Amino acid sequence: MKRTLRTVALMWDALLPARGGIPEPVEPGVVRRCDPADIRGGMGRYLDASGELRLLVPDCRGLAAPFVLFRLKREGFSRCSVRVVEDGLLVQARR
């Protein structure tokens, strides 16, 4: 049940407009874990120095992937991909 609720929350948050937020850069090549509500501040907050985005949204199903791709494209990312991995969804993109 937890996975279903987190998936619905991720789909909902991906459809809402970004609120903006303080950048939280990560080391290049590091995958950052985030909750569905964290993307409300904008996906660009999690870019590394080379402009790459790597996020892991734990406990989410693949059903949310098209919604996340929609959000990434709306925020101007390219080379976007969302893969289902054992822990959840792995989001990768470049700006």
Tab-separated table of C-alpha atoms in Angstrom, residues 1-10 33 35-36 57-61 87:
chain	number	residue	atom	x	y	z
A	1	MET	CA	0.000	0.000	0.000
A	2	LYS	CA	2.911	2.365	0.776
A	3	ARG	CA	4.278	2.017	-2.759
A	4	THR	CA	0.906	2.843	-4.264
A	5	LEU	CA	0.463	5.962	-2.145
A	6	ARG	CA	3.983	7.196	-2.912
A	7	THR	CA	3.389	6.573	-6.629
A	8	VAL	CA	0.158	8.596	-6.605
A	9	ALA	CA	1.913	11.374	-4.655
A	10	LEU	CA	4.742	11.454	-7.218
A	33	ARG	CA	17.441	9.955	-2.930
A	35	ASP	CA	10.748	11.953	-1.701
A	36	PRO	CA	7.922	12.687	-4.151
A	57	VAL	CA	12.620	8.076	-5.768
A	58	PRO	CA	12.313	5.064	-3.466
A	59	ASP	CA	9.225	2.862	-3.227
A	60	CYS	CA	7.533	4.164	-6.386
A	61	ARG	CA	6.098	2.118	-9.228
A	87	ASP	CA	14.474	0.402	-4.850
